[in-house]
Amino acid sequence: MDAYDLITRNASEVVTEDEVRALATDPDGKRAYVGYEPSGVLHIGHMLTANKLIDLQEAGFEIVVLLADVHAYLNGKGTFEEIRETAERMKEQFIAYGLDESQTEFVLGSEFQLDEDYVLDLHSLELQTTLSRAERAMAEIKSGESVTVAQAVYPIMQALDIVYLDVDLAIGGMEQRKVHMLARDTLPSIDEAAPTCVHTPLIADLSTGIGKMSSSSGVSLSMEDSTEDIEAKVNDAYCPPTADPEPTDEGEERENPVLQIFEYHIFPRFERVVVERPDKYGGNLEYDDYESLEEELESGELHPLDAKGALAGYLDELIAPGREKINA
């Protein structure tokens, strides 16, 4: 797989196509980053963007992980002391999950976001950004129902982080899209380049297939989960025998979260997926790519319960090293 394919694999969107192709021509030494609030253990959303970071490391990029302690403080996630302790634990989990430590730079936001130059540039961006624009950018990632002044500053800081971390590529889930578009619009006002962006998909709610999976509501998967927890959650997951489920009676769109996890989490990390079945039910099934697994679920050759059993096993294998760090 060439650099362009690794950069764009399982991406929902790249901004822009031409910019990504230019990066792909010479990725060695280029820098890509994701910012995470140190707000707890790694969950499946963190792992999805981490999979993309692993792709980028394979393509030759250096990876910067911003452990955004100042952002977390502004978003009401605890004291600085509490947040920084969490950040250290999350760093260990990212490495256990598969990030190459020799190619990964972990940075606390407070290492540069409190410096005078940063603060003055932040004020310059504030002058270019309306409160309503900042609120729209924050809508998908805020804590609580209302936007505080601190939370309005939050997405503007994210834009400026791209400059101060000296990165060539910004990575985030689709919930970060509005923040990245804010960055592309505002950074040229302080004579900085608009960032190139890659956005990863959002996994649907595990129980219903509606909306997105959330660690704050509904059922989620994280590194705190035991083998038994993972098996129980996956066994109860919504998994019709299709990648394109019918909408609900109320017209709500649905996805198949079991297939999404296979596509975005399992196949990028495993060369082959084996679904174990007793001989009396046809024996094991083996898949070298996601498309083959999806096709056989659609045809009825692969039963949803067998797919769930395999998914739980592979997820547990991915999560186990991080779980050991948490429990150490």
mmCIF file of C-alpha atoms in Angstrom:
data_model
loop_
_atom_site.group_PDB
_atom_site.id
_atom_site.type_symbol
_atom_site.label_atom_id
_atom_site.label_comp_id
_atom_site.label_asym_id
_atom_site.label_seq_id
_atom_site.Cartn_x
_atom_site.Cartn_y
_atom_site.Cartn_z
ATOM 1 C CA MET A 1 0.000 0.000 0.000
ATOM 2 C CA ASP A 2 1.507 3.328 -1.049
ATOM 3 C CA ALA A 3 1.601 6.520 1.039
ATOM 4 C CA TYR A 4 -1.541 8.009 -0.500
ATOM 5 C CA ASP A 5 -3.531 4.836 0.175
ATOM 6 C CA LEU A 6 -2.297 4.714 3.772
ATOM 7 C CA ILE A 7 -3.195 8.372 4.356
ATOM 8 C CA THR A 8 -6.690 8.006 2.921
ATOM 9 C CA ARG A 9 -7.559 4.448 4.011
ATOM 10 C CA ASN A 10 -10.919 4.460 5.814
ATOM 11 C CA ALA A 11 -11.079 8.264 5.775
ATOM 12 C CA SER A 12 -14.500 9.889 5.498
ATOM 13 C CA GLU A 13 -13.018 13.048 4.034
ATOM 14 C CA VAL A 14 -9.725 14.671 3.069
ATOM 15 C CA VAL A 15 -9.328 18.443 2.772
ATOM 16 C CA THR A 16 -8.126 18.875 0.182
ATOM 17 C CA GLU A 17 -7.461 16.035 -2.231
ATOM 18 C CA ASP A 18 -4.681 17.945 -3.993
ATOM 19 C CA GLU A 19 -2.983 18.820 -0.702
ATOM 20 C CA VAL A 20 -3.056 15.195 0.474
ATOM 21 C CA ARG A 21 -1.623 13.975 -2.829
ATOM 22 C CA ALA A 22 1.186 16.505 -2.515
ATOM 23 C CA LEU A 23 2.020 15.234 0.994
ATOM 24 C CA ALA A 24 1.927 11.649 -0.230
ATOM 25 C CA THR A 25 4.659 12.303 -2.808
ATOM 26 C CA ASP A 26 7.228 12.844 -0.035
ATOM 27 C CA PRO A 27 5.847 11.858 3.400
ATOM 28 C CA ASP A 28 9.160 11.115 5.134
ATOM 29 C CA GLY A 29 9.725 13.601 7.926
ATOM 30 C CA LYS A 30 6.288 15.175 7.554
ATOM 31 C CA ARG A 31 4.366 15.636 10.793
ATOM 32 C CA ALA A 32 0.752 14.682 11.535
ATOM 33 C CA TYR A 33 -1.132 15.312 14.736
ATOM 34 C CA VAL A 34 -4.241 14.504 16.725
ATOM 35 C CA GLY A 35 -5.267 16.287 19.910
ATOM 36 C CA TYR A 36 -7.016 14.436 22.714
ATOM 37 C CA GLU A 37 -8.448 15.716 25.957
ATOM 38 C CA PRO A 38 -6.954 13.650 28.803
ATOM 39 C CA SER A 39 -10.396 12.776 30.098
ATOM 40 C CA GLY A 40 -10.153 9.068 30.936
ATOM 41 C CA VAL A 41 -9.180 5.754 29.385
ATOM 42 C CA LEU A 42 -8.912 5.209 25.648
ATOM 43 C CA HIS A 43 -12.254 4.343 24.077
ATOM 44 C CA ILE A 44 -13.133 3.181 20.603
ATOM 45 C CA GLY A 45 -13.140 6.727 19.225
ATOM 46 C CA HIS A 46 -9.543 7.303 20.364
ATOM 47 C CA MET A 47 -8.598 3.938 18.887
ATOM 48 C CA LEU A 48 -10.067 4.788 15.493
ATOM 49 C CA THR A 49 -7.928 7.889 15.070
ATOM 50 C CA ALA A 50 -4.980 5.977 16.563
ATOM 51 C CA ASN A 51 -5.392 3.429 13.746
ATOM 52 C CA LYS A 52 -5.001 6.293 11.296
ATOM 53 C CA LEU A 53 -1.871 7.473 13.126
ATOM 54 C CA ILE A 54 -0.449 3.948 12.792
ATOM 55 C CA ASP A 55 -1.195 4.094 9.048
ATOM 56 C CA LEU A 56 0.639 7.410 8.850
ATOM 57 C CA GLN A 57 3.646 6.050 10.716
ATOM 58 C CA GLU A 58 3.814 3.236 8.178
ATOM 59 C CA ALA A 59 3.696 5.874 5.412
ATOM 60 C CA GLY A 60 6.691 7.685 6.934
ATOM 61 C CA PHE A 61 5.073 10.466 8.971
ATOM 62 C CA GLU A 62 6.228 11.584 12.383
ATOM 63 C CA ILE A 63 3.273 11.630 14.785
ATOM 64 C CA VAL A 64 2.467 14.294 17.352
ATOM 65 C CA VAL A 65 -0.120 13.446 19.998
ATOM 66 C CA LEU A 66 -1.327 16.548 21.801
ATOM 67 C CA LEU A 67 -2.500 15.641 25.286
ATOM 68 C CA ALA A 68 -4.573 18.765 25.593
ATOM 69 C CA ASP A 69 -4.554 19.532 29.307
ATOM 70 C CA VAL A 70 -5.501 23.206 28.852
ATOM 71 C CA HIS A 71 -8.369 22.267 26.548
ATOM 72 C CA ALA A 72 -9.598 19.690 29.049
ATOM 73 C CA TYR A 73 -9.470 22.311 31.813
ATOM 74 C CA LEU A 74 -11.478 24.765 29.677
ATOM 75 C CA ASN A 75 -14.001 22.002 29.005
ATOM 76 C CA GLY A 76 -14.504 21.373 32.730
ATOM 77 C CA LYS A 77 -12.672 18.043 32.972
ATOM 78 C CA GLY A 78 -10.934 18.601 36.323
ATOM 79 C CA THR A 79 -7.952 20.329 37.896
ATOM 80 C CA PHE A 80 -4.654 20.578 36.038
ATOM 81 C CA GLU A 81 -3.107 18.064 38.438
ATOM 82 C CA GLU A 82 -5.871 15.532 37.794
ATOM 83 C CA ILE A 83 -5.791 16.093 34.041
ATOM 84 C CA ARG A 84 -2.014 15.689 33.794
ATOM 85 C CA GLU A 85 -2.101 12.427 35.759
ATOM 86 C CA THR A 86 -4.708 11.162 33.304
ATOM 87 C CA ALA A 87 -2.566 12.327 30.385
ATOM 88 C CA GLU A 88 0.362 10.205 31.525
ATOM 89 C CA ARG A 89 -1.856 7.133 31.771
ATOM 90 C CA MET A 90 -3.297 7.774 28.318
ATOM 91 C CA LYS A 91 0.203 8.077 26.835
ATOM 92 C CA GLU A 92 1.009 4.582 28.115
ATOM 93 C CA GLN A 93 -2.215 3.249 26.633
ATOM 94 C CA PHE A 94 -1.544 4.738 23.187
ATOM 95 C CA ILE A 95 1.863 3.066 23.085
ATOM 96 C CA ALA A 96 0.366 -0.220 24.271
ATOM 97 C CA TYR A 97 -2.279 0.042 21.555
ATOM 98 C CA GLY A 98 0.367 0.111 18.845
ATOM 99 C CA LEU A 99 1.798 3.588 18.251
ATOM 100 C CA ASP A 100 5.530 3.388 17.603
ATOM 101 C CA GLU A 101 7.035 5.290 20.530
ATOM 102 C CA SER A 102 10.173 6.138 18.511
ATOM 103 C CA GLN A 103 8.020 7.931 15.905
ATOM 104 C CA THR A 104 5.595 9.580 18.333
ATOM 105 C CA GLU A 105 5.996 12.857 20.184
ATOM 106 C CA PHE A 106 3.617 13.358 23.102
ATOM 107 C CA VAL A 107 3.068 17.011 24.015
ATOM 108 C CA LEU A 108 1.080 18.615 26.832
ATOM 109 C CA GLY A 109 -0.790 21.703 25.674
ATOM 110 C CA SER A 110 0.448 23.671 28.677
ATOM 111 C CA GLU A 111 4.022 23.289 27.385
ATOM 112 C CA PHE A 112 3.333 26.028 24.805
ATOM 113 C CA GLN A 113 -0.246 27.326 25.129
ATOM 114 C CA LEU A 114 0.575 29.606 28.070
ATOM 115 C CA ASP A 115 3.519 31.312 26.352
ATOM 116 C CA GLU A 116 3.204 34.995 25.456
ATOM 117 C CA ASP A 117 3.539 34.531 21.681
ATOM 118 C CA TYR A 118 0.811 31.896 21.655
ATOM 119 C CA VAL A 119 -1.531 34.050 23.740
ATOM 120 C CA LEU A 120 -1.023 37.084 21.517
ATOM 121 C CA ASP A 121 -1.664 35.019 18.370
ATOM 122 C CA LEU A 122 -4.751 33.597 20.065
ATOM 123 C CA HIS A 123 -6.070 37.116 20.642
ATOM 124 C CA SER A 124 -5.448 37.903 16.969
ATOM 125 C CA LEU A 125 -7.573 34.919 15.948
ATOM 126 C CA GLU A 126 -10.261 35.907 18.427
ATOM 127 C CA LEU A 127 -10.569 39.211 16.594
ATOM 128 C CA GLN A 128 -11.260 37.275 13.369
ATOM 129 C CA THR A 129 -13.851 34.862 14.833
ATOM 130 C CA THR A 130 -17.440 35.569 15.758
ATOM 131 C CA LEU A 131 -18.928 34.012 18.851
ATOM 132 C CA SER A 132 -21.547 32.193 16.762
ATOM 133 C CA ARG A 133 -18.845 30.668 14.527
ATOM 134 C CA ALA A 134 -16.881 29.457 17.554
ATOM 135 C CA GLU A 135 -20.053 28.011 19.075
ATOM 136 C CA ARG A 136 -20.868 26.122 15.883
ATOM 137 C CA ALA A 137 -17.350 24.697 15.769
ATOM 138 C CA MET A 138 -17.657 23.551 19.390
ATOM 139 C CA ALA A 139 -21.124 22.010 19.044
ATOM 140 C CA GLU A 140 -19.954 18.399 18.592
ATOM 141 C CA ILE A 141 -17.296 18.370 21.314
ATOM 142 C CA LYS A 142 -18.508 20.571 24.156
ATOM 143 C CA SER A 143 -19.402 19.417 27.663
ATOM 144 C CA GLY A 144 -22.840 20.441 28.907
ATOM 145 C CA GLU A 145 -25.688 22.182 27.148
ATOM 146 C CA SER A 146 -24.456 25.768 27.087
ATOM 147 C CA VAL A 147 -21.221 27.213 25.690
ATOM 148 C CA THR A 148 -19.052 29.074 28.172
ATOM 149 C CA VAL A 149 -16.606 31.779 27.148
ATOM 150 C CA ALA A 150 -13.817 29.235 27.784
ATOM 151 C CA GLN A 151 -15.426 26.770 25.404
ATOM 152 C CA ALA A 152 -15.793 29.430 22.725
ATOM 153 C CA VAL A 153 -12.016 29.965 22.883
ATOM 154 C CA TYR A 154 -11.406 26.196 22.725
ATOM 155 C CA PRO A 155 -11.773 25.717 18.920
ATOM 156 C CA ILE A 156 -9.702 28.825 18.205
ATOM 157 C CA MET A 157 -6.906 27.301 20.290
ATOM 158 C CA GLN A 158 -7.192 24.096 18.286
ATOM 159 C CA ALA A 159 -6.580 26.094 15.125
ATOM 160 C CA LEU A 160 -3.518 27.737 16.616
ATOM 161 C CA ASP A 161 -2.160 24.420 17.934
ATOM 162 C CA ILE A 162 -1.636 23.305 14.333
ATOM 163 C CA VAL A 163 0.767 26.219 13.843
ATOM 164 C CA TYR A 164 2.685 25.880 17.104
ATOM 165 C CA LEU A 165 3.109 22.110 16.767
ATOM 166 C CA ASP A 166 4.545 22.672 13.267
ATOM 167 C CA VAL A 167 2.471 19.895 11.690
ATOM 168 C CA ASP A 168 1.686 19.222 8.051
ATOM 169 C CA LEU A 169 -1.500 17.219 8.542
ATOM 170 C CA ALA A 170 -4.340 17.473 11.078
ATOM 171 C CA ILE A 171 -6.267 14.296 11.894
ATOM 172 C CA GLY A 172 -9.640 14.076 13.637
ATOM 173 C CA GLY A 173 -12.976 12.371 13.647
ATOM 174 C CA MET A 174 -15.828 13.912 11.679
ATOM 175 C CA GLU A 175 -16.901 15.703 14.871
ATOM 176 C CA GLN A 176 -13.724 17.802 14.470
ATOM 177 C CA ARG A 177 -14.567 18.905 10.933
ATOM 178 C CA LYS A 178 -16.036 22.295 11.901
ATOM 179 C CA VAL A 179 -12.990 23.077 14.037
ATOM 180 C CA HIS A 180 -10.652 22.263 11.164
ATOM 181 C CA MET A 181 -12.681 24.376 8.740
ATOM 182 C CA LEU A 182 -12.457 27.239 11.235
ATOM 183 C CA ALA A 183 -8.683 26.763 11.214
ATOM 184 C CA ARG A 184 -8.557 26.819 7.415
ATOM 185 C CA ASP A 185 -10.574 30.038 7.342
ATOM 186 C CA THR A 186 -8.802 31.947 10.113
ATOM 187 C CA LEU A 187 -5.114 30.972 10.105
ATOM 188 C CA PRO A 188 -4.331 32.877 6.888
ATOM 189 C CA SER A 189 -5.358 36.062 8.753
ATOM 190 C CA ILE A 190 -2.181 35.701 10.856
ATOM 191 C CA ASP A 191 -0.104 34.731 7.788
ATOM 192 C CA GLU A 192 -0.206 31.001 8.474
ATOM 193 C CA ALA A 193 -1.157 28.296 5.987
ATOM 194 C CA ALA A 194 -4.555 26.617 6.020
ATOM 195 C CA PRO A 195 -4.070 23.080 7.387
ATOM 196 C CA THR A 196 -4.488 19.904 5.369
ATOM 197 C CA CYS A 197 -6.985 17.633 7.140
ATOM 198 C CA VAL A 198 -8.056 13.989 7.227
ATOM 199 C CA HIS A 199 -11.315 13.080 8.959
ATOM 200 C CA THR A 200 -12.110 9.586 10.171
ATOM 201 C CA PRO A 201 -15.622 8.092 10.399
ATOM 202 C CA LEU A 202 -17.820 7.926 13.484
ATOM 203 C CA ILE A 203 -18.937 4.504 14.734
ATOM 204 C CA ALA A 204 -22.695 4.181 15.176
ATOM 205 C CA ASP A 205 -24.325 3.535 18.550
ATOM 206 C CA LEU A 206 -23.524 -0.068 19.412
ATOM 207 C CA SER A 207 -26.998 -0.983 20.626
ATOM 208 C CA THR A 208 -29.135 0.680 17.964
ATOM 209 C CA GLY A 209 -26.987 1.654 14.986
ATOM 210 C CA ILE A 210 -28.431 5.184 15.284
ATOM 211 C CA GLY A 211 -26.245 8.268 15.664
ATOM 212 C CA LYS A 212 -22.726 7.835 17.033
ATOM 213 C CA MET A 213 -21.284 5.677 19.777
ATOM 214 C CA SER A 214 -20.597 7.779 22.858
ATOM 215 C CA SER A 215 -18.641 7.120 26.036
ATOM 216 C CA SER A 216 -20.943 9.532 27.893
ATOM 217 C CA SER A 217 -24.240 7.968 26.834
ATOM 218 C CA GLY A 218 -25.253 4.539 25.650
ATOM 219 C CA VAL A 219 -22.899 1.568 25.323
ATOM 220 C CA SER A 220 -19.264 2.132 24.391
ATOM 221 C CA LEU A 221 -16.083 0.065 24.245
ATOM 222 C CA SER A 222 -12.901 1.064 26.035
ATOM 223 C CA MET A 223 -9.654 -0.243 27.445
ATOM 224 C CA GLU A 224 -11.322 -0.621 30.833
ATOM 225 C CA ASP A 225 -13.455 -3.443 29.426
ATOM 226 C CA SER A 226 -12.612 -6.989 30.455
ATOM 227 C CA THR A 227 -12.773 -9.864 27.985
ATOM 228 C CA GLU A 228 -16.189 -10.685 29.419
ATOM 229 C CA ASP A 229 -17.354 -7.071 29.072
ATOM 230 C CA ILE A 230 -16.341 -6.990 25.422
ATOM 231 C CA GLU A 231 -18.071 -10.284 24.690
ATOM 232 C CA ALA A 232 -21.284 -9.137 26.380
ATOM 233 C CA LYS A 233 -21.351 -5.733 24.668
ATOM 234 C CA VAL A 234 -20.624 -7.139 21.219
ATOM 235 C CA ASN A 235 -23.110 -9.968 21.678
ATOM 236 C CA ASP A 236 -25.843 -7.397 22.408
ATOM 237 C CA ALA A 237 -24.815 -5.150 19.495
ATOM 238 C CA TYR A 238 -27.145 -4.222 16.666
ATOM 239 C CA CYS A 239 -26.099 -6.373 13.687
ATOM 240 C CA PRO A 240 -28.628 -6.990 10.934
ATOM 241 C CA PRO A 241 -27.352 -9.162 8.059
ATOM 242 C CA THR A 242 -26.582 -6.120 5.913
ATOM 243 C CA ALA A 243 -24.252 -3.145 5.680
ATOM 244 C CA ASP A 244 -27.181 -0.912 4.750
ATOM 245 C CA PRO A 245 -29.935 -1.323 7.366
ATOM 246 C CA GLU A 246 -33.388 0.120 6.861
ATOM 247 C CA PRO A 247 -34.161 3.378 8.697
ATOM 248 C CA THR A 248 -36.241 3.233 11.854
ATOM 249 C CA ASP A 249 -40.008 3.724 11.717
ATOM 250 C CA GLU A 250 -39.324 7.357 12.639
ATOM 251 C CA GLY A 251 -37.018 7.775 9.636
ATOM 252 C CA GLU A 252 -33.741 7.729 11.577
ATOM 253 C CA GLU A 253 -30.778 6.501 9.534
ATOM 254 C CA ARG A 254 -28.965 3.418 10.799
ATOM 255 C CA GLU A 255 -25.558 1.842 10.338
ATOM 256 C CA ASN A 256 -24.290 -1.637 11.215
ATOM 257 C CA PRO A 257 -21.774 -0.941 14.027
ATOM 258 C CA VAL A 258 -20.431 -4.511 13.998
ATOM 259 C CA LEU A 259 -19.435 -4.181 10.346
ATOM 260 C CA GLN A 260 -18.074 -0.676 10.973
ATOM 261 C CA ILE A 261 -15.763 -1.977 13.703
ATOM 262 C CA PHE A 262 -14.558 -4.765 11.424
ATOM 263 C CA GLU A 263 -13.867 -2.251 8.654
ATOM 264 C CA TYR A 264 -12.253 0.544 10.678
ATOM 265 C CA HIS A 265 -10.631 -1.323 13.579
ATOM 266 C CA ILE A 266 -10.003 -4.971 12.798
ATOM 267 C CA PHE A 267 -8.953 -5.214 9.157
ATOM 268 C CA PRO A 268 -6.460 -2.305 9.380
ATOM 269 C CA ARG A 269 -4.660 -4.171 12.185
ATOM 270 C CA PHE A 270 -4.935 -7.838 11.152
ATOM 271 C CA GLU A 271 -3.893 -9.326 7.812
ATOM 272 C CA ARG A 272 -6.497 -12.087 8.056
ATOM 273 C CA VAL A 273 -9.703 -12.530 10.049
ATOM 274 C CA VAL A 274 -10.797 -16.040 10.981
ATOM 275 C CA VAL A 275 -14.385 -16.678 12.053
ATOM 276 C CA GLU A 276 -14.375 -19.903 13.995
ATOM 277 C CA ARG A 277 -17.341 -22.233 13.511
ATOM 278 C CA PRO A 278 -17.965 -25.920 14.344
ATOM 279 C CA ASP A 279 -17.555 -28.317 11.435
ATOM 280 C CA LYS A 280 -21.263 -29.135 11.547
ATOM 281 C CA TYR A 281 -21.984 -25.503 10.618
ATOM 282 C CA GLY A 282 -19.465 -25.466 7.769
ATOM 283 C CA GLY A 283 -16.201 -24.939 9.635
ATOM 284 C CA ASN A 284 -14.100 -21.802 9.903
ATOM 285 C CA LEU A 285 -14.382 -18.865 7.536
ATOM 286 C CA GLU A 286 -11.322 -16.796 6.575
ATOM 287 C CA TYR A 287 -11.235 -13.278 5.174
ATOM 288 C CA ASP A 288 -8.305 -11.310 3.795
ATOM 289 C CA ASP A 289 -10.302 -8.108 3.379
ATOM 290 C CA TYR A 290 -13.364 -6.390 4.788
ATOM 291 C CA GLU A 291 -15.341 -6.493 1.534
ATOM 292 C CA SER A 292 -15.361 -10.299 1.519
ATOM 293 C CA LEU A 293 -16.689 -10.443 5.080
ATOM 294 C CA GLU A 294 -19.421 -7.916 4.308
ATOM 295 C CA GLU A 295 -20.418 -9.823 1.163
ATOM 296 C CA GLU A 296 -20.791 -13.100 3.030
ATOM 297 C CA LEU A 297 -22.833 -11.473 5.794
ATOM 298 C CA GLU A 298 -25.146 -10.089 3.105
ATOM 299 C CA SER A 299 -25.416 -13.487 1.369
ATOM 300 C CA GLY A 300 -26.169 -15.372 4.562
ATOM 301 C CA GLU A 301 -22.963 -17.443 4.500
ATOM 302 C CA LEU A 302 -21.770 -15.592 7.601
ATOM 303 C CA HIS A 303 -24.275 -15.468 10.449
ATOM 304 C CA PRO A 304 -24.358 -12.273 12.560
ATOM 305 C CA LEU A 305 -23.752 -14.263 15.745
ATOM 306 C CA ASP A 306 -20.596 -15.818 14.292
ATOM 307 C CA ALA A 307 -19.441 -12.388 13.135
ATOM 308 C CA LYS A 308 -19.975 -11.018 16.640
ATOM 309 C CA GLY A 309 -18.006 -13.864 18.199
ATOM 310 C CA ALA A 310 -15.024 -13.184 15.956
ATOM 311 C CA LEU A 311 -15.260 -9.429 16.489
ATOM 312 C CA ALA A 312 -15.173 -9.792 20.270
ATOM 313 C CA GLY A 313 -12.020 -11.910 20.070
ATOM 314 C CA TYR A 314 -10.112 -9.531 17.807
ATOM 315 C CA LEU A 315 -11.200 -6.466 19.779
ATOM 316 C CA ASP A 316 -10.024 -8.107 22.976
ATOM 317 C CA GLU A 317 -6.636 -8.770 21.384
ATOM 318 C CA LEU A 318 -6.308 -5.082 20.462
ATOM 319 C CA ILE A 319 -7.466 -3.817 23.849
ATOM 320 C CA ALA A 320 -5.616 -6.288 26.112
ATOM 321 C CA PRO A 321 -2.189 -4.528 26.166
ATOM 322 C CA GLY A 322 -3.763 -1.210 27.178
ATOM 323 C CA ARG A 323 -5.966 -2.910 29.739
ATOM 324 C CA GLU A 324 -2.847 -4.384 31.325
ATOM 325 C CA LYS A 325 -1.387 -0.864 31.648
ATOM 326 C CA ILE A 326 -4.560 0.359 33.382
ATOM 327 C CA ASN A 327 -4.588 -2.562 35.804
ATOM 328 C CA ALA A 328 -0.853 -2.530 36.535
#
